[in-house]
Each structure stands twice: as structure tokens, then as C-alpha cells.
Amino acid sequence: MKRSIANILAAVMFLGITGCSGDAPDSQKQGTRRIDMIVKMNRGEYWKTVKMGAQVAAKEFDVELRFDAPANEDDIEGQIEMVENAIERQTDAIVLAASDYMELGQAADKAAYNGIPVISLDANVASARVETRIGANNYEAGQKVAERMVKLLGGTGKIGVVSFVKGAYDEEERLEGLTDYIARFPGIELMEIGYSGSDEDLASSITRRMIRTHDLDGIITLNSVSSVGAAREVKDLGLGGKVKLVTFDSTPEIIGLLQDGIVQATLIQNPFSNGYLAVQHAVEALKGNKVPEMVETPTKMIDLVNMLWPENQKQLFPFVR
């Protein structure tokens, strides 16, 4: 008994030191549930915050968490290989934020066939075997950013969209919501949709070209990396406030640019809760408990008026006591 307690304490200390980096050996905590969380890429404030929430849940539910992701969001083959590796290691459950709806479907099916529950995080995947999906209503989120842009432009103007990876289910849903809303306003012209591949430099160059080519009045971005790249370019061009910018997510840089008037509004998700809930529901599925088909986490539009409200500060700057 003393040896078992000592092993558990040592494992918890190890997790705290490594940040659940994925380097822990499978045999470290015998009898403890092992969950692989495979997300779209291993950088960016959004995924760091998802990881933070997952780590808190892992400690609370006595889980050995392995966090893995490719360097780039468009490395779909790399993500598939990570799922395959998790299956070979016989992990107990997989939390998957799929970079491509169709391409990751077969990998998710294979995991389920091997008795490994799959929890879909953030983006849906083409598998009927997924236990539940955790994340925002992306269609509604697309409508919200479009609604704010229409309001900023007074119903008239030319806009561009800087998206991320074409084929990702969350991207397609956000874009569909956006375009459906914009279609209601004949005075708003959607001039171009560009794809950054979640690369800040590419997002910047797309933004610069769009502005010069179309003389845009506004730009909407659809994920955190595209938002940072586009906002930097608008600032560098000296067009802050002239070209209206509605972004996605709440990196420290985006919040700073919101305060500076470069960004007019940003739609925030709840990545900390998403990470926490994904691990929690993976544990429930492993226990054989029924989990809901969908766990929808809220989004909220943040601007200079409401960013300092206490309830919004908690979501903008999550931390663990």
C-alpha cells in the first residue's frame, strides 16, 4: 500500500514537471487510465490553454495524459500517424481534435474497433463511432463574427476572410455560418476567402494582398493564428480602425491589439473548459457511463466595452489556483 501511494505521488510530481508532454513511459502508472490527447498543432495559445485544462482534469481524475500534435495544422498524415501510434500503444482512450474531417475518420474508426473510445475535441470527424464531441457551435460562431462585422460597417462594404485549413470541419462550419449571415445583406461584398494553414506569416501576406487588391473595408479571421497574422499586417500597414477587424480567440497579442484599436472585436471560445471536459468525458466513457452526443461550450464576443468585466476576465486569462 505504501509503495502504491509513493508511486502515485511520484507520477503526479512527474506530470507537474513535464506538463504531460507525452514523454512519460506507458508503464509509469500501472492501473491508471491512459488518455492520448491529439490536437491540431503543438503551438499557439489556444492549444496551450486546451492542454492546461486537460492537465487539471488528468490530475483530478487520476489519468496519465499524453499530449501530442504535429508542428503544423495542415500535417494531416502526421496526425493520422499519431492516432495509429496511440492504438499500437493500446492507450485507454483518445481525445482527437481532427485537422481534417474525412481523412481522420478512418483512424477514429480503427481506434473504436480496437476498443479505444474516441472523444472529438473542437472539430468533428467522419466517424459514427465517436463517443461525444466537446466544443463550440462553430456555425453559430461564424454567424456571430459576421454579425459584428455587418454592424461595424453599417451594412455596406467590402470584406475578406482569412481562414485556416480547408477541409477541417470546424473551419467549414464557421465559414458556412459566416457566409449564410452575410448573404442577408446585399450591401456587404465578400471579395475573397484565403487559407493560412494556421501560419502567421502566410496569414499576414494573405491579408496584405487582399487589402491591396480589393481595397477592403473589413477582415474576418477564423482562428487564433490567422487572427494574429492578419492583425499584425493591419497594424504594420497603418490601417488600424480604417480596416475593421473581427478576429477569433483571445491570445495575449490579440487582446493587446484590441486595446490598441487594431482589432475591433474578437470571438472567444473556452479552450480551458474544452480540454478539461474532453478528459472528463473520456473517463466517463471508460467507466461505461453514457455520455452526451454533444457537449457545447459557449462563445462570446469581446470588445473594448466588455473586456474588463470580471466574468470575461476569467475567460480571457484562465489560470489554475
mmCIF file of C-alpha atoms in Angstrom, residues 7-240:
data_model
loop_
_atom_site.group_PDB
_atom_site.id
_atom_site.type_symbol
_atom_site.label_atom_id
_atom_site.label_comp_id
_atom_site.label_asym_id
_atom_site.label_seq_id
_atom_site.Cartn_x
_atom_site.Cartn_y
_atom_site.Cartn_z
ATOM 1 C CA ASN A 7 4.254 5.540 -6.975
ATOM 2 C CA ILE A 8 1.162 7.678 -7.434
ATOM 3 C CA LEU A 9 2.759 10.697 -5.758
ATOM 4 C CA ALA A 10 5.880 10.300 -7.880
ATOM 5 C CA ALA A 11 3.793 10.109 -11.045
ATOM 6 C CA VAL A 12 1.824 13.241 -10.130
ATOM 7 C CA MET A 13 5.086 15.107 -9.497
ATOM 8 C CA PHE A 14 6.417 13.889 -12.835
ATOM 9 C CA LEU A 15 3.307 15.143 -14.638
ATOM 10 C CA GLY A 16 3.692 18.542 -12.991
ATOM 11 C CA ILE A 17 7.325 18.788 -14.104
ATOM 12 C CA THR A 18 6.852 17.624 -17.686
ATOM 13 C CA GLY A 19 3.487 19.288 -18.301
ATOM 14 C CA CYS A 20 2.140 15.971 -19.690
ATOM 15 C CA SER A 21 4.472 16.383 -22.636
ATOM 16 C CA GLY A 22 3.974 12.869 -23.961
ATOM 17 C CA ASP A 23 7.396 11.590 -22.897
ATOM 18 C CA ALA A 24 6.154 9.547 -19.916
ATOM 19 C CA PRO A 25 6.584 5.776 -20.382
ATOM 20 C CA ASP A 26 3.380 3.767 -20.639
ATOM 21 C CA SER A 27 4.325 1.657 -17.643
ATOM 22 C CA GLN A 28 4.815 4.603 -15.293
ATOM 23 C CA LYS A 29 1.449 4.361 -13.520
ATOM 24 C CA GLN A 30 0.218 0.831 -13.684
ATOM 25 C CA GLY A 31 -3.541 0.595 -13.291
ATOM 26 C CA THR A 32 -4.063 4.278 -14.064
ATOM 27 C CA ARG A 33 -6.139 5.178 -17.094
ATOM 28 C CA ARG A 34 -4.065 6.406 -20.036
ATOM 29 C CA ILE A 35 -5.506 9.022 -22.382
ATOM 30 C CA ASP A 36 -3.845 10.326 -25.532
ATOM 31 C CA MET A 37 -4.902 13.859 -26.475
ATOM 32 C CA ILE A 38 -4.000 14.518 -30.123
ATOM 33 C CA VAL A 39 -4.657 18.072 -31.281
ATOM 34 C CA LYS A 40 -4.054 20.030 -34.462
ATOM 35 C CA MET A 41 -0.638 21.518 -33.715
ATOM 36 C CA ASN A 42 1.882 21.799 -30.912
ATOM 37 C CA ARG A 43 1.977 25.593 -30.722
ATOM 38 C CA GLY A 44 -0.389 28.523 -30.312
ATOM 39 C CA GLU A 45 -2.071 29.973 -27.239
ATOM 40 C CA TYR A 46 -5.353 28.187 -27.951
ATOM 41 C CA TRP A 47 -3.817 24.724 -27.768
ATOM 42 C CA LYS A 48 -1.674 25.664 -24.772
ATOM 43 C CA THR A 49 -4.852 26.566 -22.901
ATOM 44 C CA VAL A 50 -6.597 23.359 -24.024
ATOM 45 C CA LYS A 51 -3.610 21.452 -22.655
ATOM 46 C CA MET A 52 -3.809 23.362 -19.366
ATOM 47 C CA GLY A 53 -7.452 22.340 -18.885
ATOM 48 C CA ALA A 54 -6.661 18.744 -19.815
ATOM 49 C CA GLN A 55 -3.812 18.620 -17.304
ATOM 50 C CA VAL A 56 -6.078 19.806 -14.486
ATOM 51 C CA ALA A 57 -8.638 17.119 -15.355
ATOM 52 C CA ALA A 58 -5.904 14.475 -15.627
ATOM 53 C CA LYS A 59 -4.745 15.180 -12.087
ATOM 54 C CA GLU A 60 -8.290 15.313 -10.748
ATOM 55 C CA PHE A 61 -9.369 12.022 -12.359
ATOM 56 C CA ASP A 62 -6.052 10.181 -11.864
ATOM 57 C CA VAL A 63 -5.211 9.965 -15.562
ATOM 58 C CA GLU A 64 -1.873 9.565 -17.286
ATOM 59 C CA LEU A 65 -2.196 12.126 -20.084
ATOM 60 C CA ARG A 66 -0.113 12.039 -23.227
ATOM 61 C CA PHE A 67 -0.394 15.276 -25.238
ATOM 62 C CA ASP A 68 0.645 15.064 -28.881
ATOM 63 C CA ALA A 69 0.344 17.200 -32.016
ATOM 64 C CA PRO A 70 2.137 17.837 -35.308
ATOM 65 C CA ALA A 71 4.157 21.022 -35.797
ATOM 66 C CA ASN A 72 1.702 22.328 -38.398
ATOM 67 C CA GLU A 73 -2.067 22.142 -38.534
ATOM 68 C CA ASP A 74 -2.080 21.003 -42.160
ATOM 69 C CA ASP A 75 0.092 17.947 -41.381
ATOM 70 C CA ILE A 76 -2.846 15.573 -41.652
ATOM 71 C CA GLU A 77 -0.694 12.499 -42.312
ATOM 72 C CA GLY A 78 1.310 13.267 -39.188
ATOM 73 C CA GLN A 79 -1.847 13.427 -37.116
ATOM 74 C CA ILE A 80 -3.094 10.132 -38.547
ATOM 75 C CA GLU A 81 0.241 8.529 -37.618
ATOM 76 C CA MET A 82 -0.157 9.798 -34.045
ATOM 77 C CA VAL A 83 -3.574 8.123 -33.791
ATOM 78 C CA GLU A 84 -2.089 4.909 -35.205
ATOM 79 C CA ASN A 85 0.723 5.053 -32.634
ATOM 80 C CA ALA A 86 -1.773 5.545 -29.810
ATOM 81 C CA ILE A 87 -3.666 2.466 -30.987
ATOM 82 C CA GLU A 88 -0.447 0.433 -31.097
ATOM 83 C CA ARG A 89 0.409 1.528 -27.549
ATOM 84 C CA GLN A 90 -3.043 0.320 -26.530
ATOM 85 C CA THR A 91 -3.911 3.581 -24.831
ATOM 86 C CA ASP A 92 -7.217 3.523 -22.972
ATOM 87 C CA ALA A 93 -8.888 6.484 -24.738
ATOM 88 C CA ILE A 94 -8.118 9.074 -27.400
ATOM 89 C CA VAL A 95 -9.167 12.716 -27.437
ATOM 90 C CA LEU A 96 -8.869 13.895 -31.031
ATOM 91 C CA ALA A 97 -9.034 17.403 -32.496
ATOM 92 C CA ALA A 98 -9.085 16.361 -36.149
ATOM 93 C CA SER A 99 -7.360 18.592 -38.688
ATOM 94 C CA ASP A 100 -9.425 17.058 -41.498
ATOM 95 C CA TYR A 101 -12.973 15.766 -41.184
ATOM 96 C CA MET A 102 -12.723 12.966 -43.754
ATOM 97 C CA GLU A 103 -9.051 11.976 -43.527
ATOM 98 C CA LEU A 104 -9.112 11.302 -39.773
ATOM 99 C CA GLY A 105 -12.394 9.386 -39.926
ATOM 100 C CA GLN A 106 -10.817 6.030 -40.746
ATOM 101 C CA ALA A 107 -8.247 6.417 -37.956
ATOM 102 C CA ALA A 108 -11.013 7.191 -35.454
ATOM 103 C CA ASP A 109 -12.969 4.142 -36.647
ATOM 104 C CA LYS A 110 -9.886 1.956 -36.227
ATOM 105 C CA ALA A 111 -9.398 3.149 -32.664
ATOM 106 C CA ALA A 112 -13.022 2.392 -31.785
ATOM 107 C CA TYR A 113 -12.769 -1.033 -33.474
ATOM 108 C CA ASN A 114 -9.840 -1.766 -31.157
ATOM 109 C CA GLY A 115 -11.954 -0.911 -28.134
ATOM 110 C CA ILE A 116 -10.487 2.578 -27.606
ATOM 111 C CA PRO A 117 -13.153 5.266 -27.014
ATOM 112 C CA VAL A 118 -12.638 8.405 -29.104
ATOM 113 C CA ILE A 119 -13.685 11.837 -27.871
ATOM 114 C CA SER A 120 -13.865 14.505 -30.569
ATOM 115 C CA LEU A 121 -12.492 17.859 -29.445
ATOM 116 C CA ASP A 122 -13.197 21.172 -31.158
ATOM 117 C CA ALA A 123 -13.771 19.757 -34.657
ATOM 118 C CA ASN A 124 -15.972 16.893 -35.763
ATOM 119 C CA VAL A 125 -14.588 13.841 -37.535
ATOM 120 C CA ALA A 126 -16.202 11.495 -40.062
ATOM 121 C CA SER A 127 -16.786 8.582 -37.710
ATOM 122 C CA ALA A 128 -20.027 7.286 -36.282
ATOM 123 C CA ARG A 129 -18.010 5.617 -33.511
ATOM 124 C CA VAL A 130 -17.017 8.829 -31.728
ATOM 125 C CA GLU A 131 -18.413 8.862 -28.186
ATOM 126 C CA THR A 132 -19.057 12.623 -27.925
ATOM 127 C CA ARG A 133 -17.880 15.985 -29.282
ATOM 128 C CA ILE A 134 -16.675 18.754 -26.999
ATOM 129 C CA GLY A 135 -16.549 22.309 -28.301
ATOM 130 C CA ALA A 136 -18.274 25.386 -29.581
ATOM 131 C CA ASN A 137 -21.168 25.606 -32.012
ATOM 132 C CA ASN A 138 -18.997 26.606 -34.958
ATOM 133 C CA TYR A 139 -21.859 27.531 -37.296
ATOM 134 C CA GLU A 140 -23.190 29.912 -34.655
ATOM 135 C CA ALA A 141 -19.683 31.280 -34.110
ATOM 136 C CA GLY A 142 -19.399 32.075 -37.813
ATOM 137 C CA GLN A 143 -22.713 33.905 -37.656
ATOM 138 C CA LYS A 144 -21.553 35.932 -34.648
ATOM 139 C CA VAL A 145 -18.376 37.244 -36.298
ATOM 140 C CA ALA A 146 -20.317 38.093 -39.459
ATOM 141 C CA GLU A 147 -22.995 39.880 -37.443
ATOM 142 C CA ARG A 148 -20.404 42.045 -35.703
ATOM 143 C CA MET A 149 -18.710 42.937 -38.995
ATOM 144 C CA VAL A 150 -22.015 43.929 -40.581
ATOM 145 C CA LYS A 151 -22.696 46.161 -37.587
ATOM 146 C CA LEU A 152 -19.239 47.752 -37.740
ATOM 147 C CA LEU A 153 -19.643 48.542 -41.456
ATOM 148 C CA GLY A 154 -23.220 49.743 -41.173
ATOM 149 C CA GLY A 155 -24.412 47.106 -43.654
ATOM 150 C CA THR A 156 -22.204 48.287 -46.549
ATOM 151 C CA GLY A 157 -18.639 47.425 -47.501
ATOM 152 C CA LYS A 158 -16.131 45.004 -48.981
ATOM 153 C CA ILE A 159 -14.730 42.288 -46.743
ATOM 154 C CA GLY A 160 -12.224 39.456 -46.886
ATOM 155 C CA VAL A 161 -11.928 36.306 -44.780
ATOM 156 C CA VAL A 162 -8.673 34.749 -43.568
ATOM 157 C CA SER A 163 -9.430 31.166 -42.627
ATOM 158 C CA PHE A 164 -7.098 28.332 -41.619
ATOM 159 C CA VAL A 165 -7.119 24.754 -43.014
ATOM 160 C CA LYS A 166 -9.570 23.924 -45.766
ATOM 161 C CA GLY A 167 -11.325 20.635 -45.054
ATOM 162 C CA ALA A 168 -11.316 20.968 -41.269
ATOM 163 C CA TYR A 169 -14.888 20.503 -40.085
ATOM 164 C CA ASP A 170 -14.816 23.423 -37.646
ATOM 165 C CA GLU A 171 -13.468 25.672 -40.426
ATOM 166 C CA GLU A 172 -16.232 24.652 -42.808
ATOM 167 C CA GLU A 173 -18.930 25.208 -40.184
ATOM 168 C CA ARG A 174 -17.604 28.655 -39.236
ATOM 169 C CA LEU A 175 -17.374 29.668 -42.878
ATOM 170 C CA GLU A 176 -20.869 28.386 -43.625
ATOM 171 C CA GLY A 177 -22.328 30.347 -40.730
ATOM 172 C CA LEU A 178 -20.476 33.465 -41.833
ATOM 173 C CA THR A 179 -21.486 33.280 -45.495
ATOM 174 C CA ASP A 180 -25.121 32.451 -44.667
ATOM 175 C CA TYR A 181 -25.331 35.555 -42.485
ATOM 176 C CA ILE A 182 -23.547 37.826 -44.967
ATOM 177 C CA ALA A 183 -25.929 36.694 -47.734
ATOM 178 C CA ARG A 184 -28.725 38.557 -45.943
ATOM 179 C CA PHE A 185 -27.028 41.902 -46.583
ATOM 180 C CA PRO A 186 -26.673 42.855 -50.259
ATOM 181 C CA GLY A 187 -24.512 45.835 -49.323
ATOM 182 C CA ILE A 188 -21.779 43.558 -47.940
ATOM 183 C CA GLU A 189 -19.479 42.091 -50.598
ATOM 184 C CA LEU A 190 -17.367 39.071 -49.684
ATOM 185 C CA MET A 191 -14.403 39.600 -52.005
ATOM 186 C CA GLU A 192 -12.122 36.679 -51.128
ATOM 187 C CA ILE A 193 -11.500 33.796 -48.748
ATOM 188 C CA GLY A 194 -7.867 32.936 -48.045
ATOM 189 C CA TYR A 195 -6.388 29.956 -46.195
ATOM 190 C CA SER A 196 -3.389 30.470 -43.945
ATOM 191 C CA GLY A 197 -2.762 26.842 -42.986
ATOM 192 C CA SER A 198 -2.523 28.246 -39.443
ATOM 193 C CA ASP A 199 0.716 30.012 -40.329
ATOM 194 C CA GLU A 200 1.030 33.577 -39.040
ATOM 195 C CA ASP A 201 3.344 34.750 -41.829
ATOM 196 C CA LEU A 202 1.068 33.354 -44.520
ATOM 197 C CA ALA A 203 -1.938 34.966 -42.832
ATOM 198 C CA SER A 204 -0.073 38.288 -42.906
ATOM 199 C CA SER A 205 0.782 38.024 -46.595
ATOM 200 C CA ILE A 206 -2.790 36.992 -47.492
ATOM 201 C CA THR A 207 -4.104 39.990 -45.568
ATOM 202 C CA ARG A 208 -1.726 42.395 -47.283
ATOM 203 C CA ARG A 209 -2.622 41.083 -50.753
ATOM 204 C CA MET A 210 -6.365 41.171 -50.056
ATOM 205 C CA ILE A 211 -6.258 44.753 -48.830
ATOM 206 C CA ARG A 212 -4.237 45.955 -51.800
ATOM 207 C CA THR A 213 -6.229 44.004 -54.365
ATOM 208 C CA HIS A 214 -9.746 44.728 -53.134
ATOM 209 C CA ASP A 215 -9.410 47.930 -51.063
ATOM 210 C CA LEU A 216 -11.161 46.152 -48.213
ATOM 211 C CA ASP A 217 -13.289 47.788 -45.542
ATOM 212 C CA GLY A 218 -13.132 44.822 -43.183
ATOM 213 C CA ILE A 219 -11.476 41.462 -42.488
ATOM 214 C CA ILE A 220 -12.775 38.479 -40.543
ATOM 215 C CA THR A 221 -10.390 35.803 -39.295
ATOM 216 C CA LEU A 222 -11.456 32.324 -38.231
ATOM 217 C CA ASN A 223 -8.838 31.023 -35.815
ATOM 218 C CA SER A 224 -6.223 32.363 -33.418
ATOM 219 C CA VAL A 225 -3.170 32.014 -35.672
ATOM 220 C CA SER A 226 -4.869 33.649 -38.665
ATOM 221 C CA SER A 227 -6.073 36.376 -36.321
ATOM 222 C CA VAL A 228 -2.580 37.238 -35.088
ATOM 223 C CA GLY A 229 -1.109 37.280 -38.597
ATOM 224 C CA ALA A 230 -3.888 39.433 -40.041
ATOM 225 C CA ALA A 231 -3.891 41.868 -37.108
ATOM 226 C CA ARG A 232 -0.121 42.371 -37.326
ATOM 227 C CA GLU A 233 -0.425 43.216 -41.006
ATOM 228 C CA VAL A 234 -3.264 45.686 -40.481
ATOM 229 C CA LYS A 235 -1.151 47.366 -37.806
ATOM 230 C CA ASP A 236 2.002 47.410 -39.969
ATOM 231 C CA LEU A 237 0.059 48.964 -42.850
ATOM 232 C CA GLY A 238 -1.183 51.718 -40.546
ATOM 233 C CA LEU A 239 -4.807 50.763 -41.210
ATOM 234 C CA GLY A 240 -5.954 50.121 -37.658
#
